Coordinates of N, CA and C in Angstrom, one line a residue:
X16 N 21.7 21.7 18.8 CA 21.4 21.2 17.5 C 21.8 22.3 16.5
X17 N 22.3 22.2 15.5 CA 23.1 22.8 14.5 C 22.2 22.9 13.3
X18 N 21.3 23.6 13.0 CA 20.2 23.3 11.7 C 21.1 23.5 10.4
X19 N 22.3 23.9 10.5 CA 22.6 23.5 9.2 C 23.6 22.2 9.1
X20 N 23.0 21.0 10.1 CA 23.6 20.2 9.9 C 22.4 19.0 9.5
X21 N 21.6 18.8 9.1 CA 20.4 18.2 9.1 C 20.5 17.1 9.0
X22 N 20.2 16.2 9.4 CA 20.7 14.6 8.6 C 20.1 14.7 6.8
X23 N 20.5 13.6 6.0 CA 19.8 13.6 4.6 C 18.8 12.7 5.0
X24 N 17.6 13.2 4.0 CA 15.8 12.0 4.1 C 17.2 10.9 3.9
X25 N 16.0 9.8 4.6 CA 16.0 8.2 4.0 C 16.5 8.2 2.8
X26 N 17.3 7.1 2.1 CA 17.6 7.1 0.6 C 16.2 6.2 0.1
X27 N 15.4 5.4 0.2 CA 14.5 5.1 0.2 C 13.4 6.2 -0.5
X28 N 13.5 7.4 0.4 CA 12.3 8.5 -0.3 C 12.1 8.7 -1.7
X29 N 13.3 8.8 -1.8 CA 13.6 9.5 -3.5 C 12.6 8.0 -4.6
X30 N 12.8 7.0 -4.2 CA 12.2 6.2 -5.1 C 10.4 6.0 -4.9
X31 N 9.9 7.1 -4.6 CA 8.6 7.1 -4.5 C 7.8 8.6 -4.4
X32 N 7.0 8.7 -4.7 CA 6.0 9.8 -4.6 C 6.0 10.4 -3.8
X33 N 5.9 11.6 -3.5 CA 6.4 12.5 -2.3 C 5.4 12.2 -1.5
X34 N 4.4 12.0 -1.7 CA 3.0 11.6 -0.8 C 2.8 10.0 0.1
X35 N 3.7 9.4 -1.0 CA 3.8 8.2 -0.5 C 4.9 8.0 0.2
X36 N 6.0 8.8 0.0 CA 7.4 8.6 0.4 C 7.2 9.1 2.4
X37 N 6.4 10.4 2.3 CA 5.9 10.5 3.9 C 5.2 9.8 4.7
X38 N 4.4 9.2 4.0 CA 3.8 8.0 4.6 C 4.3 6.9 5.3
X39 N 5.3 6.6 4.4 CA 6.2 5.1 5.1 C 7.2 5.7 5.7
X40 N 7.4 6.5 5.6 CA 8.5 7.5 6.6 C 7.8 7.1 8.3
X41 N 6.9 6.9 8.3 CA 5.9 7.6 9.4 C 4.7 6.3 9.8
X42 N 5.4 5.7 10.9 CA 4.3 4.2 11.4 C 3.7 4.5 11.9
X43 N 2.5 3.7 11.8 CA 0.8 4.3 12.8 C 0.6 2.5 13.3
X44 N -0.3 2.8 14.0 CA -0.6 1.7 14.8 C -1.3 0.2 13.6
X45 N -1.8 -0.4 13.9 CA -2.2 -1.3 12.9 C -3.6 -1.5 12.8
X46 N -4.3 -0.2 13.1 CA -5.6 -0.3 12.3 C -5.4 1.1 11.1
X47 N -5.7 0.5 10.3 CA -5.5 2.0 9.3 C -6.4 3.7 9.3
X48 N -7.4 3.3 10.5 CA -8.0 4.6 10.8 C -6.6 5.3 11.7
X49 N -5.8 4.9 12.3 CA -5.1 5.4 13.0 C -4.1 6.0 12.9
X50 N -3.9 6.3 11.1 CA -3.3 7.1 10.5 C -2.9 7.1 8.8
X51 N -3.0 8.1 8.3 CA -2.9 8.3 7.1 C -2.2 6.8 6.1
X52 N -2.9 6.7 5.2 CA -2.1 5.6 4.6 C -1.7 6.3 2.8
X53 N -0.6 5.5 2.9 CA 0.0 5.9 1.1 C -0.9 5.0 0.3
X54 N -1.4 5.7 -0.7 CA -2.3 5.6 -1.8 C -1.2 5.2 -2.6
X55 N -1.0 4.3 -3.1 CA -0.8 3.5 -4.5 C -2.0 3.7 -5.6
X56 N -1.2 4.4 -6.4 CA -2.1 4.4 -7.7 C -2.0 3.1 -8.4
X57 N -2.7 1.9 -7.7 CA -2.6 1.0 -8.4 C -4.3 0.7 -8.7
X58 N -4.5 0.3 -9.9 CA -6.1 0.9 -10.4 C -6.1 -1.0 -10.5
X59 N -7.7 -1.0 -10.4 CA -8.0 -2.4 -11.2 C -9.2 -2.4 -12.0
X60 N -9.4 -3.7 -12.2 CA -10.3 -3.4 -13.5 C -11.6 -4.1 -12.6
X61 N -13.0 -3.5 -13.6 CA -13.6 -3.9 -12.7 C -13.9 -5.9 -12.6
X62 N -14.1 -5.9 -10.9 CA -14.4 -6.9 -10.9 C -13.1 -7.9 -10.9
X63 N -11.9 -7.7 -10.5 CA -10.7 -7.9 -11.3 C -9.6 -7.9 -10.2
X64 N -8.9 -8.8 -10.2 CA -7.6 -8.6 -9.0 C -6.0 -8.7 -10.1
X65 N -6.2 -8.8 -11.2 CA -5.4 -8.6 -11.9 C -4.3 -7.5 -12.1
X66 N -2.8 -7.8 -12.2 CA -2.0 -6.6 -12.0 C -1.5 -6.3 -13.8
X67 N -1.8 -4.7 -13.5 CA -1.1 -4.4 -15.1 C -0.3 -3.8 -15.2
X68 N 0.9 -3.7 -16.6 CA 1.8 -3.4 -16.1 C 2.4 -2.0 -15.9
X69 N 1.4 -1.4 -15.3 CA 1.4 0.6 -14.9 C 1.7 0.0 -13.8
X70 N 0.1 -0.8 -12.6 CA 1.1 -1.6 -11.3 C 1.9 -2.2 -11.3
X71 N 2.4 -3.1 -12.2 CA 3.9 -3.5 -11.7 C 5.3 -2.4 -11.9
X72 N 5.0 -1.6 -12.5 CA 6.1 -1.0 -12.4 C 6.1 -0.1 -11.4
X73 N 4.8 0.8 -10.6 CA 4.6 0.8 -9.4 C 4.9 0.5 -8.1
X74 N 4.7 -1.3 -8.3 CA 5.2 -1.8 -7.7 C 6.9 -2.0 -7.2
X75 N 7.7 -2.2 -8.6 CA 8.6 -2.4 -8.8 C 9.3 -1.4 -7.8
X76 N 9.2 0.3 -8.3 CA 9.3 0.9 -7.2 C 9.6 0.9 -5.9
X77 N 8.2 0.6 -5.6 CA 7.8 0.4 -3.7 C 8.7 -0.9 -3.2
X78 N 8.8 -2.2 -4.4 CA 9.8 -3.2 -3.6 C 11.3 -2.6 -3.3
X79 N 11.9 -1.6 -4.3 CA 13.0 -1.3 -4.1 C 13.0 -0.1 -2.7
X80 N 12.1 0.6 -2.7 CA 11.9 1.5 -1.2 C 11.8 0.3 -0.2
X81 N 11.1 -0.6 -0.3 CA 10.7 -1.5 1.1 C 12.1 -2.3 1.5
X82 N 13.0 -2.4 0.3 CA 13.9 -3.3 0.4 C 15.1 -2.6 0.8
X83 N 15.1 -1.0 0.7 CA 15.9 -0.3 1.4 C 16.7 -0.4 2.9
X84 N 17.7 -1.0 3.3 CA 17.7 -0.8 4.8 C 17.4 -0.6 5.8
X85 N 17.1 0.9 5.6 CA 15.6 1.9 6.4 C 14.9 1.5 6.7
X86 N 14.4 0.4 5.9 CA 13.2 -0.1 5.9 C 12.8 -1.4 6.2
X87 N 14.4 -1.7 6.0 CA 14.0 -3.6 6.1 C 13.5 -4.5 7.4
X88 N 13.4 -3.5 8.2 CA 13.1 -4.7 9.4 C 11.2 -4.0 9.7
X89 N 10.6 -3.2 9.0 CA 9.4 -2.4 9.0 C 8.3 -3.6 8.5
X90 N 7.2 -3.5 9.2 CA 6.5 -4.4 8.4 C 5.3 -3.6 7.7
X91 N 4.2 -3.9 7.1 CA 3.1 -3.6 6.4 C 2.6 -3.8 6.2
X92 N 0.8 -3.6 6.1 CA -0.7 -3.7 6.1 C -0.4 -3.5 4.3
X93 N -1.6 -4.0 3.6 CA -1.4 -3.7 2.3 C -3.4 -4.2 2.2
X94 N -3.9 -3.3 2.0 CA -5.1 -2.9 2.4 C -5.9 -3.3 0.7
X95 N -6.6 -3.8 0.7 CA -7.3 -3.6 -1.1 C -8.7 -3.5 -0.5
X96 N -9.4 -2.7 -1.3 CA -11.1 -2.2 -1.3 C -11.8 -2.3 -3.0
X97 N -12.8 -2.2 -2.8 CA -13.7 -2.2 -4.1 C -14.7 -0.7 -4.0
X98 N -14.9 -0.9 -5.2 CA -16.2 0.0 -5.4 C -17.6 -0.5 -4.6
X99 N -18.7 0.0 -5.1 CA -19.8 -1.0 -4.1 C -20.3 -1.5 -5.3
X100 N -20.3 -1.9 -6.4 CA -20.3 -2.3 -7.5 C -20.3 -4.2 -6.6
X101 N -21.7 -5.4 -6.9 CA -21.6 -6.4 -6.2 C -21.5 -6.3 -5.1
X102 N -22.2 -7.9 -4.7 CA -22.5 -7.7 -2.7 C -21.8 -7.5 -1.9
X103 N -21.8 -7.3 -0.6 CA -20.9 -7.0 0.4 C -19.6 -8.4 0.4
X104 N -19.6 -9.7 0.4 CA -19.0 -10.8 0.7 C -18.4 -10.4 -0.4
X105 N -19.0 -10.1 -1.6 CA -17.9 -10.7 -2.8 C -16.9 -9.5 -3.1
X106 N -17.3 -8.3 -2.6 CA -16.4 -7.7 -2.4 C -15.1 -7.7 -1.8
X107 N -15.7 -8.4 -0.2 CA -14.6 -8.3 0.4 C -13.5 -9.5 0.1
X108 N -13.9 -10.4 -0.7 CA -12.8 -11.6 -1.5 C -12.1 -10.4 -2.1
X109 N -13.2 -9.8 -3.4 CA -12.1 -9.4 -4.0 C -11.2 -8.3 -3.4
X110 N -11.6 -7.9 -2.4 CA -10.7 -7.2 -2.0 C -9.4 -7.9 -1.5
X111 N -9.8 -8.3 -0.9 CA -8.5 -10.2 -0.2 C -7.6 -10.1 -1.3
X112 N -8.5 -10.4 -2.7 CA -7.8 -11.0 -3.3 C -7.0 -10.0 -4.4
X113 N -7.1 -8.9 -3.8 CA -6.2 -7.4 -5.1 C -5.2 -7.1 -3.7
X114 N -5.1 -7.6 -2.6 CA -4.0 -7.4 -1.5 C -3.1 -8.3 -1.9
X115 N -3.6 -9.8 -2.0 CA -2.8 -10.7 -1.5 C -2.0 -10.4 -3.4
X116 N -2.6 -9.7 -4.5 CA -1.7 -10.0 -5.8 C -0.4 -8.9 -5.4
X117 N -0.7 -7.7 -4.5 CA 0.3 -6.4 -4.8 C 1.2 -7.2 -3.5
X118 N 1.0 -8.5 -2.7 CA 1.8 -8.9 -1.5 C 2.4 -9.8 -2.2
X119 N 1.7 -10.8 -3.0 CA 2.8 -11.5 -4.1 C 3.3 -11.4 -4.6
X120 N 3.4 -9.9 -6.0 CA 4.2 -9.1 -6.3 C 5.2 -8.6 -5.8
X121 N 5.2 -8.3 -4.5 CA 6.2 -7.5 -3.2 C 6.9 -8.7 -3.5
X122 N 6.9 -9.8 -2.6 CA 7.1 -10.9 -2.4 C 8.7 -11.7 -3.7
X123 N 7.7 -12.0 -4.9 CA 8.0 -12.3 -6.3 C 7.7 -11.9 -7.5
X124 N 8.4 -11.0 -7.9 CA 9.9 -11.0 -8.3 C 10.4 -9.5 -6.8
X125 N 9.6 -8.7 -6.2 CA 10.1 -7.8 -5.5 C 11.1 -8.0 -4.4
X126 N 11.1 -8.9 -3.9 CA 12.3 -9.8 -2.7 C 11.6 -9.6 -1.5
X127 N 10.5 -8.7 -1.2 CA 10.6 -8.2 -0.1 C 10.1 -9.6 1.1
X128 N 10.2 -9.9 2.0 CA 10.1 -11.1 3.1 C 8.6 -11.0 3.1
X129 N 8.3 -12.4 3.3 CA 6.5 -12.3 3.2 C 6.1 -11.8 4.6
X130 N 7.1 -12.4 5.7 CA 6.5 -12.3 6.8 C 6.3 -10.3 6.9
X131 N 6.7 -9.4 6.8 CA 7.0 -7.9 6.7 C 6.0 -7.6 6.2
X132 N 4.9 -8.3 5.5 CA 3.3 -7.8 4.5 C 2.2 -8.2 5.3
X133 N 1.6 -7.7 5.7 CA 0.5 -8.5 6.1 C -1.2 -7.5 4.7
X134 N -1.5 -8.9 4.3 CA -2.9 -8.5 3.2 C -4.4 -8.6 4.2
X135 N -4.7 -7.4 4.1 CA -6.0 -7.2 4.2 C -7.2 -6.8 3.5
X136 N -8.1 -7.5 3.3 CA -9.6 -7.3 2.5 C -10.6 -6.4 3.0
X137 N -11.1 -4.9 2.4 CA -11.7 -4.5 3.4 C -13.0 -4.0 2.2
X138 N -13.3 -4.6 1.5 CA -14.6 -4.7 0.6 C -14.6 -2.8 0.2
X139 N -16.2 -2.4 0.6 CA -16.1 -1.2 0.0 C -17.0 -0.6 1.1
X140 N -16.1 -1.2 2.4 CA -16.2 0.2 3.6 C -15.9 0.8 4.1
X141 N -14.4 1.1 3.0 CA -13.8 2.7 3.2 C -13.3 3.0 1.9
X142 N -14.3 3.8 0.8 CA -14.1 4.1 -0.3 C -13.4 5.5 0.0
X143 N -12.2 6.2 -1.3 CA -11.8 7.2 -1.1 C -12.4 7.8 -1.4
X144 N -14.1 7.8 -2.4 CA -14.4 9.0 -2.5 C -16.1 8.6 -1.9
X145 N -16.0 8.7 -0.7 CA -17.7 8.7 0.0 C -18.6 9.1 -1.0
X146 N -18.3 10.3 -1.5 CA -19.8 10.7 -2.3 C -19.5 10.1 -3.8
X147 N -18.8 9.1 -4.0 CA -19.0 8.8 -5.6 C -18.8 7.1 -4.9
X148 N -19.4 6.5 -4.4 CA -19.2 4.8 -4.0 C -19.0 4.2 -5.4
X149 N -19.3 4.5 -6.2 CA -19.2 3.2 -7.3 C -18.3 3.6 -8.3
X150 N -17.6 4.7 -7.9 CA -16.4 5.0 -8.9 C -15.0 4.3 -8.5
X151 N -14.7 4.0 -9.9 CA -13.4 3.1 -10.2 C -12.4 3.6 -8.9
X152 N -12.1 5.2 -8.5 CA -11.0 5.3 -7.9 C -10.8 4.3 -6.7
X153 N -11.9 4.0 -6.4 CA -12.3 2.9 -5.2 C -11.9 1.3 -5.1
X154 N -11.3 1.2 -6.5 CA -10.6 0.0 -6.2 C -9.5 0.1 -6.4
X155 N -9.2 -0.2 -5.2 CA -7.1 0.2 -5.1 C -6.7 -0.2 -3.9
X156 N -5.7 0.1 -4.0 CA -4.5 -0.9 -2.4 C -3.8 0.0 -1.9
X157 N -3.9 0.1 -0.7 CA -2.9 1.0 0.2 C -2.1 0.5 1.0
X158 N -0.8 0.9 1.1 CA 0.1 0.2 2.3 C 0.4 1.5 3.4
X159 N 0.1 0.6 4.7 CA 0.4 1.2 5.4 C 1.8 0.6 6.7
X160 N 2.8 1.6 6.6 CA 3.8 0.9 7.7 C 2.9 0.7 9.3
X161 N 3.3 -0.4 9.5 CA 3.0 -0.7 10.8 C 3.8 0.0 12.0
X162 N 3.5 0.2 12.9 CA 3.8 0.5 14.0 C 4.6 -0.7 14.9
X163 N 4.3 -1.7 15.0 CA 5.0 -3.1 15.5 C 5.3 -4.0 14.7

């Protein structure tokens, strides 16, 4: 091996967050404990599955990475959580339902193939910040590449 011959990253990388760009670089199995997921700064309001347009352009983004080559035959978990703000059930709708808007988005106008998304609801039992459960950062969507 010749290290000054390296291959170039993915062309895909460059259109995303360096944090996020390693992440989909890199498949884990298909439960999301089983490895790091890329954080989308995609914020919601409370109570709210609504996309604004900071996430769509966000978005916009991530469809053009997912639609990359690299990447086109990869599929994806796209994870949405809440704060603990409201009961357990209605959480986990709204959580359902802030996955299935950033899979729709993917979807239309993004191109990307619905079957390649898979939306998951997972309420507010895995907030990013344990010691602050009812803070806003806790409602957001993560995609994670699948492994199969």
């Amino acid at each position: 091996l010749n290290l000054d011959e390296r291959p170039e990253p993915p062309r895909y990388l460059d259109r995303l967050p360096e944090a996020a760009a390693a992440s989909l670089a890199t498949p884990v199995m298909d439960d999301m404990t089983a490895g790091e997921p890329t954080r989308i700064e995609i914020s919601f309001g409370h109570e709210s599955a609504e996309l604004d347009d900071a996430a769509r352009r966000e978005l916009n983004a991530l469809a053009l990475a997912l639609n990359d080559p690299e990447l086109s035959r990869a599929r994806f978990l796209i994870a949405g959580h809440t704060d603990v703000s409201g009961d357990a059930e209605f959480n986990r709708v709204l959580s359902r339902r802030r996955a299935e808007a950033v899979r729709a988005y993917l979807v239309d106008p993004g191109g990307v193939s619905p079957s390649r998304l898979v939306a998951r609801g997972y309420g507010s039992d895995r907030p990013i910040l344990p010691s602050d459960p009812g803070s806003g950062r806790n409602r957001r969507v993560e995609i994670v590449r699948l492994a199969r």
